[in-house]
Amino acid sequence: MILPLDRAVAELVRDGDTVAMEGFTHLIPVEAGHEVIRQGRRDLTLVRMTPDIVYDRMIGAGCARRLVFSWGGNPGVGSLHRFRDAVVNGWPRPLELEEHSHAGMANRYAAGAAGLPFAVLRGYAGTDLVGRTPTIKPITCPFTGEELAAVPALNPDVAIVHAQRADRSGNVQMWGITGVQKEAVLAADRALVTVEEVVDELEPVPGQVVLPSRVVSAVSPVPGGARPSYAHGYYVRDNDAYRAWDAVGRDRDRFTAWLRDEVFGAAGGPRTPDRAPGEDREEQTA
Amino acid sequence: MILPLDRAVAELVRDGDTVAMEGFTHLIPVEAGHEVIRQGRRDLTLVRMTPDIVYDRMIGAGCARRLVFSWGGNPGVGSLHRFRDAVVNGWPRPLELEEHSHAGMANRYAAGAAGLPFAVLRGYAGTDLVGRTPTIKPITCPFTGEELAAVPALNPDVAIVHAQRADRSGNVQMWGITGVQKEAVLAADRALVTVEEVVDELEPVPGQVVLPSRVVSAVSPVPGGARPSYAHGYYVRDNDAYRAWDAVGRDRDRFTAWLRDEVFGAAGGPRTPDRAPGEDREEQTA
Amino acid sequence: MTATASPLSPSPSTADADEVMTVTAARALADGSSCFVGIGLPSTAANLARRTHAPDLWMVYESGTLGASPDTLPLSIGDGELAETADSVVPVTEVFNYWLQAGRIDTGFLGAAQIDRFGNINTTAIGDYDAPAVRLPGAGGAPEIAASCGRVIVIVRQSPRTFVERVDFTTSVGHGGGPGDRERLGLRGAGPVRVITDLGVLEPDPATRELVLTSVHPGVTAEQAREATGWDLAVAPDLATTPAPEPHELAVLRSLTGRG
Amino acid sequence: MTATASPLSPSPSTADADEVMTVTAARALADGSSCFVGIGLPSTAANLARRTHAPDLWMVYESGTLGASPDTLPLSIGDGELAETADSVVPVTEVFNYWLQAGRIDTGFLGAAQIDRFGNINTTAIGDYDAPAVRLPGAGGAPEIAASCGRVIVIVRQSPRTFVERVDFTTSVGHGGGPGDRERLGLRGAGPVRVITDLGVLEPDPATRELVLTSVHPGVTAEQAREATGWDLAVAPDLATTPAPEPHELAVLRSLTGRG
């Protein structure tokens, strides 16, 4: 149940899988993404509401064949250049897109978590997403006759999220902005949770979401594993690192060098606390 | 915003309204129900997953024309005899029934809260509820072709819930088992919340649900207002009172006397803390 | 194996019929499995299992308490004790949608006012729905427990009024009208795999899905069980006798129920 | 009303174009109303409003923070500051379903990479979707903000590349093709009621729903605004001049953005 990150990724993430790494700005499983890159996974369908820099890196590293998403930007900064390069130029390989809105994606996860084949929402009407995205279909209310939008459930092969804590039985506790992580984990066949720490007892915290161990396949202790995103109560969002990513991601060579130094350079499993990922920021922005 | 219970009920609950009083075993707004009885409301459509003794009393007092529900019993004890008497014998007046399952009711509230006309669930298939309850219809998944059940949204005229605390602006805080109260409040046009106490500041509590004041029409301080149900952190469930209700509710005369003494005898607004409703238990069971 | 006196069982050393029923139900719960627990006998059986052979039984109550481990038997499915001891307390929408409907619960426990030869259950009304002889509480969580739990165990006292040829109202589907009906209806769980009564145990015939008497409790005859059944109850050729409660099971059960 | 020097505005006393745009947007938010806030200029405008005329503006960020009141401007819609200061933090499913879709938000703020004469917005791709000249971030929360907020205010810098006859991709619906289209599509909010740019303010004509220049910022001419528009922009007969930022508005804005 509690496994080092490299073993957990090796066991749970397979070539060709549909992988959902969630975390809405907060608690993004960045280090787990780096481990997937290190292990050279290919042909993944990456699912995520806000691809963010973790998917920018995975796409740039060639892990992904397809992206299911709703907003692919660098929050507060601008574009994701590796994502753009893959979509516009097919580098390092073409990237198929399946685009939804946030509301659609959130409801797709919720349907997946609930064992339903689809979800219903007031959404998409009049937008060009309707024609472009085959996973949006009309549905009529059997009581009022209103037409609404239906979207199919998302049921990833594996969900990966980051949380503040787990206990030794693998019960997971997160708090602060918890996004759609609960739904992503419940919707997936397998779930990997990286955590800041493993503790004896999960002291209740206001706003907490607890994922019972029976829906968690593996917990990996990865302190700092969300950096440059943040872990409420542990460290703050490294906004400078997000800004600095713009220049790195913009240039193929610079990105490739970054990948070599910062991801493969740290090979051999997850980084240890004495060399937390956040400490690389200075090099990264240099 | 903060109003005495009698004024709040006078302003928010009208004859003929659809009223949802929720609280899943915990935090049942019993005193608010008594106030509705005192004010002589008639022709109400009462909505509640588990009618419990509060609706037994309101039905026995003649407030209700119709009941929308999923389980009408005295939890852990047995039947609700006023409910039975109304259904089987039409005393004190006939009671129309609209029956669902818990899953259906919960999803109906959720659809109402979400501004959707209906909800979808795996439910009811093969049961006789399908033929008896016109608010259950089939719906086909546009992606898989599977047939599921659709139920219409519940949007009560007024929701009434009990909570532990509110602040002076009317933000409401509850914790422990919170059932479908959030959904019921969000689904309703108007919402009345009775609380154990009004405080200056809502100190965060693990497991809390906070209802922002903008979705609350009125808050009424009613300490002990959930008795013989309970308020986590304030008082425990009075299981003896639930058991004792069986004998009172079973007999029309005894019920009528109880109503006269315990509900109308306390007329003139909500009971004050020095005569909390729970203290009546001895008389009630005598 | 016979119920002889033991230091752990101070009161009458022979289990009564309800006790045999409850112990038999408890034994049906595997350690580490998850169980959707209704109030009354199911809750007693699940809590007994957790205190005997299944310490890691994961109990879910429909109030939203996941992994509750109460010190005392709750009277309602929403007692404060359940929330205080749960791994997580979730809204009622989530317990039904994310846990039950999603197929995450191994065993569902149901009671019944009527049960028929195919394990269909009535908890709604006896007689005509529109003019019932007896109005019962209704569906509650039962239809979806019967549909979505991995399997269902029914606990109900046996009598011809309860065990009927055909239920007056199908609140929760067992095996419908026979083989293939659950599949046709899209019900994902296996349905009732065992009906545990105060007289014995009934299980669906693998081919016909009709309930068959497979075990009688100590001291009960097949004929007594047949007389307490409103249809022509079939008896398994290898009819067993239910193992009597062990002294320690009985002692724990009595400490839970306050008898003993 | 002219931007003269004041003790509260230490840096250049004349507001620049972005500042006029932001202050004008802030003024559009009524005290006590609710606002769905995107990051960037909308967040700056909403936080400015809350510190000036609208202390009870209720800000909702799509990360699930309801009633956030950050001390500093967040960089992302999910900064920790938002969660710490919120009345309530809810799951993303709830913010979209229970709050936005249910019609509980008065004003939605949107930006745009392209906006057309009917206020339709593109944030998906410039050029052909399958072989885009520029790939943009995509929809995010915008389609449903545009559909379900009571009204929408768009904040976007004006240029012919941005203000186009017809958007390459309709990510979020404004007034569709003209009168009645929102109703036909079942969109419940009023749609874009104001487009605030660095040059002036555009509002939909009540009859045709086409965007019309109704105000120019101080020092800007209608012709400049028309030249920065990719269609033949109509000018309101009673064209106004946007009231210049007050010194205290400018001072607060600059304290927020770190300029000044």
mmCIF file with all atom_site columns, N, CA, C and O in Angstrom, chain A residues 24-25 70-72 76 84 99 101-102 107 122-123 126-128 132 177 179 230 232 239, chain D residues 62 75-80 92 97 101 129-130 134-135 137 139-140 144 170-171 188:
data_model
loop_
_atom_site.group_PDB
_atom_site.id
_atom_site.type_symbol
_atom_site.label_atom_id
_atom_site.label_alt_id
_atom_site.label_comp_id
_atom_site.label_asym_id
_atom_site.label_entity_id
_atom_site.label_seq_id
_atom_site.pdbx_PDB_ins_code
_atom_site.Cartn_x
_atom_site.Cartn_y
_atom_site.Cartn_z
_atom_site.occupancy
_atom_site.B_iso_or_equiv
_atom_site.pdbx_formal_charge
_atom_site.auth_seq_id
_atom_site.auth_comp_id
_atom_site.auth_asym_id
_atom_site.auth_atom_id
_atom_site.pdbx_PDB_model_num
ATOM 1   N N  . PHE A 1 24  ? -6.581  21.161 -8.549  1.00 0.00 ? 24  PHE A N  1
ATOM 2   C CA . PHE A 1 24  ? -7.016  22.405 -9.190  1.00 0.00 ? 24  PHE A CA 1
ATOM 3   C C  . PHE A 1 24  ? -6.152  23.526 -8.626  1.00 0.00 ? 24  PHE A C  1
ATOM 4   O O  . PHE A 1 24  ? -6.457  24.085 -7.568  1.00 0.00 ? 24  PHE A O  1
ATOM 5   N N  . THR A 1 25  ? -5.046  23.821 -9.326  1.00 0.00 ? 25  THR A N  1
ATOM 6   C CA . THR A 1 25  ? -4.045  24.802 -8.907  1.00 0.00 ? 25  THR A CA 1
ATOM 7   C C  . THR A 1 25  ? -3.286  24.303 -7.678  1.00 0.00 ? 25  THR A C  1
ATOM 8   O O  . THR A 1 25  ? -2.066  24.333 -7.645  1.00 0.00 ? 25  THR A O  1
ATOM 9   N N  . SER A 1 70  ? -9.951  20.897 -20.300 1.00 0.00 ? 70  SER A N  1
ATOM 10  C CA . SER A 1 70  ? -10.829 22.044 -20.498 1.00 0.00 ? 70  SER A CA 1
ATOM 11  C C  . SER A 1 70  ? -10.094 23.379 -20.541 1.00 0.00 ? 70  SER A C  1
ATOM 12  O O  . SER A 1 70  ? -10.625 24.341 -21.091 1.00 0.00 ? 70  SER A O  1
ATOM 13  N N  . TRP A 1 71  ? -8.903  23.476 -19.989 1.00 0.00 ? 71  TRP A N  1
ATOM 14  C CA . TRP A 1 71  ? -8.179  24.755 -20.051 1.00 0.00 ? 71  TRP A CA 1
ATOM 15  C C  . TRP A 1 71  ? -6.675  24.499 -19.989 1.00 0.00 ? 71  TRP A C  1
ATOM 16  O O  . TRP A 1 71  ? -6.163  24.112 -18.940 1.00 0.00 ? 71  TRP A O  1
ATOM 17  N N  . GLY A 1 72  ? -6.017  24.683 -21.113 1.00 0.00 ? 72  GLY A N  1
ATOM 18  C CA . GLY A 1 72  ? -4.606  24.350 -21.200 1.00 0.00 ? 72  GLY A CA 1
ATOM 19  C C  . GLY A 1 72  ? -3.720  25.572 -21.191 1.00 0.00 ? 72  GLY A C  1
ATOM 20  O O  . GLY A 1 72  ? -3.174  25.950 -22.219 1.00 0.00 ? 72  GLY A O  1
ATOM 21  N N  . GLY A 1 76  ? -2.340  32.368 -14.757 1.00 0.00 ? 76  GLY A N  1
ATOM 22  C CA . GLY A 1 76  ? -1.837  33.681 -14.379 1.00 0.00 ? 76  GLY A CA 1
ATOM 23  C C  . GLY A 1 76  ? -0.629  34.117 -15.178 1.00 0.00 ? 76  GLY A C  1
ATOM 24  O O  . GLY A 1 76  ? -0.152  35.239 -15.020 1.00 0.00 ? 76  GLY A O  1
ATOM 25  N N  . ARG A 1 84  ? 1.244   23.786 -26.928 1.00 0.00 ? 84  ARG A N  1
ATOM 26  C CA . ARG A 1 84  ? 1.047   24.463 -28.210 1.00 0.00 ? 84  ARG A CA 1
ATOM 27  C C  . ARG A 1 84  ? 1.874   23.832 -29.316 1.00 0.00 ? 84  ARG A C  1
ATOM 28  O O  . ARG A 1 84  ? 1.386   23.615 -30.429 1.00 0.00 ? 84  ARG A O  1
ATOM 29  N N  . GLU A 1 99  ? -11.786 18.333 -26.194 1.00 0.00 ? 99  GLU A N  1
ATOM 30  C CA . GLU A 1 99  ? -11.980 19.538 -25.395 1.00 0.00 ? 99  GLU A CA 1
ATOM 31  C C  . GLU A 1 99  ? -13.362 19.634 -24.803 1.00 0.00 ? 99  GLU A C  1
ATOM 32  O O  . GLU A 1 99  ? -14.365 19.424 -25.481 1.00 0.00 ? 99  GLU A O  1
ATOM 33  N N  . SER A 1 101 ? -15.606 21.963 -21.439 1.00 0.00 ? 101 SER A N  1
ATOM 34  C CA . SER A 1 101 ? -15.536 23.073 -20.500 1.00 0.00 ? 101 SER A CA 1
ATOM 35  C C  . SER A 1 101 ? -15.240 22.496 -19.117 1.00 0.00 ? 101 SER A C  1
ATOM 36  O O  . SER A 1 101 ? -15.350 21.288 -18.897 1.00 0.00 ? 101 SER A O  1
ATOM 37  N N  . HIS A 1 102 ? -14.877 23.378 -18.182 1.00 0.00 ? 102 HIS A N  1
ATOM 38  C CA . HIS A 1 102 ? -14.669 22.923 -16.795 1.00 0.00 ? 102 HIS A CA 1
ATOM 39  C C  . HIS A 1 102 ? -15.908 22.211 -16.263 1.00 0.00 ? 102 HIS A C  1
ATOM 40  O O  . HIS A 1 102 ? -15.817 21.166 -15.620 1.00 0.00 ? 102 HIS A O  1
ATOM 41  N N  . ASN A 1 107 ? -18.327 17.330 -14.308 1.00 0.00 ? 107 ASN A N  1
ATOM 42  C CA . ASN A 1 107 ? -19.473 16.421 -14.294 1.00 0.00 ? 107 ASN A CA 1
ATOM 43  C C  . ASN A 1 107 ? -19.134 15.053 -14.887 1.00 0.00 ? 107 ASN A C  1
ATOM 44  O O  . ASN A 1 107 ? -19.727 14.045 -14.491 1.00 0.00 ? 107 ASN A O  1
ATOM 45  N N  . ARG A 1 122 ? -26.402 22.011 -17.981 1.00 0.00 ? 122 ARG A N  1
ATOM 46  C CA . ARG A 1 122 ? -26.716 23.137 -18.845 1.00 0.00 ? 122 ARG A CA 1
ATOM 47  C C  . ARG A 1 122 ? -25.389 23.660 -19.342 1.00 0.00 ? 122 ARG A C  1
ATOM 48  O O  . ARG A 1 122 ? -24.698 24.376 -18.631 1.00 0.00 ? 122 ARG A O  1
ATOM 49  N N  . GLY A 1 123 ? -25.036 23.320 -20.559 1.00 0.00 ? 123 GLY A N  1
ATOM 50  C CA . GLY A 1 123 ? -23.726 23.755 -21.004 1.00 0.00 ? 123 GLY A CA 1
ATOM 51  C C  . GLY A 1 123 ? -23.591 23.606 -22.498 1.00 0.00 ? 123 GLY A C  1
ATOM 52  O O  . GLY A 1 123 ? -24.397 22.904 -23.131 1.00 0.00 ? 123 GLY A O  1
ATOM 53  N N  . GLY A 1 126 ? -24.813 26.443 -28.189 1.00 0.00 ? 126 GLY A N  1
ATOM 54  C CA . GLY A 1 126 ? -24.401 27.529 -29.064 1.00 0.00 ? 126 GLY A CA 1
ATOM 55  C C  . GLY A 1 126 ? -22.909 27.635 -29.294 1.00 0.00 ? 126 GLY A C  1
ATOM 56  O O  . GLY A 1 126 ? -22.463 28.421 -30.126 1.00 0.00 ? 126 GLY A O  1
ATOM 57  N N  . THR A 1 127 ? -22.113 26.845 -28.573 1.00 0.00 ? 127 THR A N  1
ATOM 58  C CA . THR A 1 127 ? -20.664 26.930 -28.755 1.00 0.00 ? 127 THR A CA 1
ATOM 59  C C  . THR A 1 127 ? -20.205 25.983 -29.860 1.00 0.00 ? 127 THR A C  1
ATOM 60  O O  . THR A 1 127 ? -20.899 25.020 -30.204 1.00 0.00 ? 127 THR A O  1
ATOM 61  N N  . ASP A 1 128 ? -19.025 26.267 -30.401 1.00 0.00 ? 128 ASP A N  1
ATOM 62  C CA . ASP A 1 128 ? -18.467 25.382 -31.430 1.00 0.00 ? 128 ASP A CA 1
ATOM 63  C C  . ASP A 1 128 ? -17.878 24.102 -30.832 1.00 0.00 ? 128 ASP A C  1
ATOM 64  O O  . ASP A 1 128 ? -17.449 23.216 -31.584 1.00 0.00 ? 128 ASP A O  1
ATOM 65  N N  . ARG A 1 132 ? -17.299 20.037 -32.455 1.00 0.00 ? 132 ARG A N  1
ATOM 66  C CA . ARG A 1 132 ? -15.926 19.551 -32.478 1.00 0.00 ? 132 ARG A CA 1
ATOM 67  C C  . ARG A 1 132 ? -15.696 18.373 -31.553 1.00 0.00 ? 132 ARG A C  1
ATOM 68  O O  . ARG A 1 132 ? -14.744 17.623 -31.723 1.00 0.00 ? 132 ARG A O  1
ATOM 69  N N  . ILE A 1 177 ? -8.201  23.839 -1.132  1.00 0.00 ? 177 ILE A N  1
ATOM 70  C CA . ILE A 1 177 ? -8.941  23.676 -2.390  1.00 0.00 ? 177 ILE A CA 1
ATOM 71  C C  . ILE A 1 177 ? -8.765  22.228 -2.846  1.00 0.00 ? 177 ILE A C  1
ATOM 72  O O  . ILE A 1 177 ? -7.645  21.805 -3.138  1.00 0.00 ? 177 ILE A O  1
ATOM 73  N N  . GLY A 1 179 ? -10.744 20.657 -5.301  1.00 0.00 ? 179 GLY A N  1
ATOM 74  C CA . GLY A 1 179 ? -11.018 20.465 -6.719  1.00 0.00 ? 179 GLY A CA 1
ATOM 75  C C  . GLY A 1 179 ? -11.899 19.283 -7.052  1.00 0.00 ? 179 GLY A C  1
ATOM 76  O O  . GLY A 1 179 ? -12.988 19.133 -6.494  1.00 0.00 ? 179 GLY A O  1
ATOM 77  N N  . TYR A 1 230 ? 1.234   24.031 -4.716  1.00 0.00 ? 230 TYR A N  1
ATOM 78  C CA . TYR A 1 230 ? 1.424   24.136 -3.279  1.00 0.00 ? 230 TYR A CA 1
ATOM 79  C C  . TYR A 1 230 ? 0.632   23.092 -2.511  1.00 0.00 ? 230 TYR A C  1
ATOM 80  O O  . TYR A 1 230 ? -0.196  22.388 -3.090  1.00 0.00 ? 230 TYR A O  1
ATOM 81  N N  . HIS A 1 232 ? -1.414  23.194 0.933   1.00 0.00 ? 232 HIS A N  1
ATOM 82  C CA . HIS A 1 232 ? -1.963  24.034 1.996   1.00 0.00 ? 232 HIS A CA 1
ATOM 83  C C  . HIS A 1 232 ? -1.507  23.537 3.368   1.00 0.00 ? 232 HIS A C  1
ATOM 84  O O  . HIS A 1 232 ? -1.705  22.380 3.712   1.00 0.00 ? 232 HIS A O  1
ATOM 85  N N  . ASN A 1 239 ? 4.853   31.133 -7.263  1.00 0.00 ? 239 ASN A N  1
ATOM 86  C CA . ASN A 1 239 ? 4.407   31.846 -8.460  1.00 0.00 ? 239 ASN A CA 1
ATOM 87  C C  . ASN A 1 239 ? 5.566   32.201 -9.384  1.00 0.00 ? 239 ASN A C  1
ATOM 88  O O  . ASN A 1 239 ? 5.415   32.199 -10.610 1.00 0.00 ? 239 ASN A O  1
ATOM 89  N N  . GLU D 2 62  ? -13.425 29.949 -9.523  1.00 0.00 ? 62  GLU D N  1
ATOM 90  C CA . GLU D 2 62  ? -13.863 28.636 -9.983  1.00 0.00 ? 62  GLU D CA 1
ATOM 91  C C  . GLU D 2 62  ? -13.183 27.479 -9.263  1.00 0.00 ? 62  GLU D C  1
ATOM 92  O O  . GLU D 2 62  ? -13.610 26.338 -9.377  1.00 0.00 ? 62  GLU D O  1
ATOM 93  N N  . LEU D 2 75  ? -2.278  35.111 -8.015  1.00 0.00 ? 75  LEU D N  1
ATOM 94  C CA . LEU D 2 75  ? -1.802  34.910 -9.390  1.00 0.00 ? 75  LEU D CA 1
ATOM 95  C C  . LEU D 2 75  ? -2.692  33.910 -10.108 1.00 0.00 ? 75  LEU D C  1
ATOM 96  O O  . LEU D 2 75  ? -2.990  34.061 -11.288 1.00 0.00 ? 75  LEU D O  1
ATOM 97  N N  . SER D 2 76  ? -3.132  32.894 -9.387  1.00 0.00 ? 76  SER D N  1
ATOM 98  C CA . SER D 2 76  ? -3.985  31.881 -10.000 1.00 0.00 ? 76  SER D CA 1
ATOM 99  C C  . SER D 2 76  ? -5.354  31.923 -9.353  1.00 0.00 ? 76  SER D C  1
ATOM 100 O O  . SER D 2 76  ? -5.538  32.560 -8.316  1.00 0.00 ? 76  SER D O  1
ATOM 101 N N  . ILE D 2 77  ? -6.315  31.229 -9.976  1.00 0.00 ? 77  ILE D N  1
ATOM 102 C CA . ILE D 2 77  ? -7.647  31.189 -9.388  1.00 0.00 ? 77  ILE D CA 1
ATOM 103 C C  . ILE D 2 77  ? -7.712  30.232 -8.207  1.00 0.00 ? 77  ILE D C  1
ATOM 104 O O  . ILE D 2 77  ? -8.769  30.038 -7.632  1.00 0.00 ? 77  ILE D O  1
ATOM 105 N N  . GLY D 2 78  ? -6.577  29.642 -7.838  1.00 0.00 ? 78  GLY D N  1
ATOM 106 C CA . GLY D 2 78  ? -6.597  28.690 -6.739  1.00 0.00 ? 78  GLY D CA 1
ATOM 107 C C  . GLY D 2 78  ? -5.498  28.931 -5.723  1.00 0.00 ? 78  GLY D C  1
ATOM 108 O O  . GLY D 2 78  ? -5.078  28.003 -5.041  1.00 0.00 ? 78  GLY D O  1
ATOM 109 N N  . ASP D 2 79  ? -5.038  30.167 -5.589  1.00 0.00 ? 79  ASP D N  1
ATOM 110 C CA . ASP D 2 79  ? -4.024  30.457 -4.580  1.00 0.00 ? 79  ASP D CA 1
ATOM 111 C C  . ASP D 2 79  ? -4.554  30.138 -3.172  1.00 0.00 ? 79  ASP D C  1
ATOM 112 O O  . ASP D 2 79  ? -5.748  30.255 -2.909  1.00 0.00 ? 79  ASP D O  1
ATOM 113 N N  . GLY D 2 80  ? -3.641  29.787 -2.291  1.00 0.00 ? 80  GLY D N  1
ATOM 114 C CA . GLY D 2 80  ? -4.009  29.430 -0.925  1.00 0.00 ? 80  GLY D CA 1
ATOM 115 C C  . GLY D 2 80  ? -4.742  30.545 -0.196  1.00 0.00 ? 80  GLY D C  1
ATOM 116 O O  . GLY D 2 80  ? -5.653  30.305 0.600   1.00 0.00 ? 80  GLY D O  1
ATOM 117 N N  . VAL D 2 92  ? -15.094 21.527 -6.877  1.00 0.00 ? 92  VAL D N  1
ATOM 118 C CA . VAL D 2 92  ? -15.288 22.157 -8.183  1.00 0.00 ? 92  VAL D CA 1
ATOM 119 C C  . VAL D 2 92  ? -16.651 21.777 -8.783  1.00 0.00 ? 92  VAL D C  1
ATOM 120 O O  . VAL D 2 92  ? -17.314 22.603 -9.404  1.00 0.00 ? 92  VAL D O  1
ATOM 121 N N  . ASN D 2 97  ? -21.998 23.435 -10.535 1.00 0.00 ? 97  ASN D N  1
ATOM 122 C CA . ASN D 2 97  ? -23.387 22.970 -10.565 1.00 0.00 ? 97  ASN D CA 1
ATOM 123 C C  . ASN D 2 97  ? -24.295 23.770 -9.629  1.00 0.00 ? 97  ASN D C  1
ATOM 124 O O  . ASN D 2 97  ? -25.344 24.256 -10.046 1.00 0.00 ? 97  ASN D O  1
ATOM 125 N N  . GLN D 2 101 ? -24.298 27.165 -12.458 1.00 0.00 ? 101 GLN D N  1
ATOM 126 C CA . GLN D 2 101 ? -25.398 26.646 -13.270 1.00 0.00 ? 101 GLN D CA 1
ATOM 127 C C  . GLN D 2 101 ? -26.767 26.982 -12.675 1.00 0.00 ? 101 GLN D C  1
ATOM 128 O O  . GLN D 2 101 ? -27.735 27.220 -13.408 1.00 0.00 ? 101 GLN D O  1
ATOM 129 N N  . TYR D 2 129 ? -9.449  25.228 -36.596 1.00 0.00 ? 129 TYR D N  1
ATOM 130 C CA . TYR D 2 129 ? -9.304  24.461 -35.354 1.00 0.00 ? 129 TYR D CA 1
ATOM 131 C C  . TYR D 2 129 ? -8.324  23.301 -35.523 1.00 0.00 ? 129 TYR D C  1
ATOM 132 O O  . TYR D 2 129 ? -7.513  23.026 -34.628 1.00 0.00 ? 129 TYR D O  1
ATOM 133 N N  . ASP D 2 130 ? -8.393  22.612 -36.660 1.00 0.00 ? 130 ASP D N  1
ATOM 134 C CA . ASP D 2 130 ? -7.560  21.418 -36.835 1.00 0.00 ? 130 ASP D CA 1
ATOM 135 C C  . ASP D 2 130 ? -6.110  21.734 -37.172 1.00 0.00 ? 130 ASP D C  1
ATOM 136 O O  . ASP D 2 130 ? -5.238  20.881 -37.006 1.00 0.00 ? 130 ASP D O  1
ATOM 137 N N  . VAL D 2 134 ? -2.758  29.891 -33.981 1.00 0.00 ? 134 VAL D N  1
ATOM 138 C CA . VAL D 2 134 ? -2.407  30.001 -32.570 1.00 0.00 ? 134 VAL D CA 1
ATOM 139 C C  . VAL D 2 134 ? -3.358  29.116 -31.761 1.00 0.00 ? 134 VAL D C  1
ATOM 140 O O  . VAL D 2 134 ? -4.578  29.208 -31.904 1.00 0.00 ? 134 VAL D O  1
ATOM 141 N N  . ARG D 2 135 ? -2.780  28.268 -30.950 1.00 0.00 ? 135 ARG D N  1
ATOM 142 C CA . ARG D 2 135 ? -3.598  27.457 -30.061 1.00 0.00 ? 135 ARG D CA 1
ATOM 143 C C  . ARG D 2 135 ? -3.707  28.198 -28.723 1.00 0.00 ? 135 ARG D C  1
ATOM 144 O O  . ARG D 2 135 ? -2.708  28.514 -28.090 1.00 0.00 ? 135 ARG D O  1
ATOM 145 N N  . PRO D 2 137 ? -5.649  28.627 -24.721 1.00 0.00 ? 137 PRO D N  1
ATOM 146 C CA . PRO D 2 137 ? -5.896  27.663 -23.640 1.00 0.00 ? 137 PRO D CA 1
ATOM 147 C C  . PRO D 2 137 ? -7.205  26.876 -23.745 1.00 0.00 ? 137 PRO D C  1
ATOM 148 O O  . PRO D 2 137 ? -7.274  25.747 -23.288 1.00 0.00 ? 137 PRO D O  1
ATOM 149 N N  . ALA D 2 139 ? -11.587 26.497 -23.258 1.00 0.00 ? 139 ALA D N  1
ATOM 150 C CA . ALA D 2 139 ? -12.852 26.991 -22.705 1.00 0.00 ? 139 ALA D CA 1
ATOM 151 C C  . ALA D 2 139 ? -12.770 27.320 -21.215 1.00 0.00 ? 139 ALA D C  1
ATOM 152 O O  . ALA D 2 139 ? -13.270 28.348 -20.770 1.00 0.00 ? 139 ALA D O  1
ATOM 153 N N  . GLY D 2 140 ? -12.162 26.439 -20.425 1.00 0.00 ? 140 GLY D N  1
ATOM 154 C CA . GLY D 2 140 ? -12.217 26.626 -18.976 1.00 0.00 ? 140 GLY D CA 1
ATOM 155 C C  . GLY D 2 140 ? -13.656 26.758 -18.521 1.00 0.00 ? 140 GLY D C  1
ATOM 156 O O  . GLY D 2 140 ? -14.541 26.037 -18.987 1.00 0.00 ? 140 GLY D O  1
ATOM 157 N N  . GLU D 2 144 ? -19.973 28.288 -19.581 1.00 0.00 ? 144 GLU D N  1
ATOM 158 C CA . GLU D 2 144 ? -21.071 28.291 -18.624 1.00 0.00 ? 144 GLU D CA 1
ATOM 159 C C  . GLU D 2 144 ? -21.161 29.607 -17.865 1.00 0.00 ? 144 GLU D C  1
ATOM 160 O O  . GLU D 2 144 ? -22.249 29.994 -17.423 1.00 0.00 ? 144 GLU D O  1
ATOM 161 N N  . THR D 2 170 ? -16.429 29.767 -31.653 1.00 0.00 ? 170 THR D N  1
ATOM 162 C CA . THR D 2 170 ? -17.273 30.280 -30.572 1.00 0.00 ? 170 THR D CA 1
ATOM 163 C C  . THR D 2 170 ? -17.058 29.427 -29.332 1.00 0.00 ? 170 THR D C  1
ATOM 164 O O  . THR D 2 170 ? -17.610 28.338 -29.199 1.00 0.00 ? 170 THR D O  1
ATOM 165 N N  . THR D 2 171 ? -16.212 29.944 -28.441 1.00 0.00 ? 171 THR D N  1
ATOM 166 C CA . THR D 2 171 ? -15.998 29.238 -27.176 1.00 0.00 ? 171 THR D CA 1
ATOM 167 C C  . THR D 2 171 ? -17.131 29.557 -26.203 1.00 0.00 ? 171 THR D C  1
ATOM 168 O O  . THR D 2 171 ? -17.626 28.672 -25.499 1.00 0.00 ? 171 THR D O  1
ATOM 169 N N  . ARG D 2 188 ? -29.633 31.296 -19.841 1.00 0.00 ? 188 ARG D N  1
ATOM 170 C CA . ARG D 2 188 ? -30.506 31.954 -18.875 1.00 0.00 ? 188 ARG D CA 1
ATOM 171 C C  . ARG D 2 188 ? -30.072 33.356 -18.492 1.00 0.00 ? 188 ARG D C  1
ATOM 172 O O  . ARG D 2 188 ? -30.880 34.163 -18.061 1.00 0.00 ? 188 ARG D O  1
#
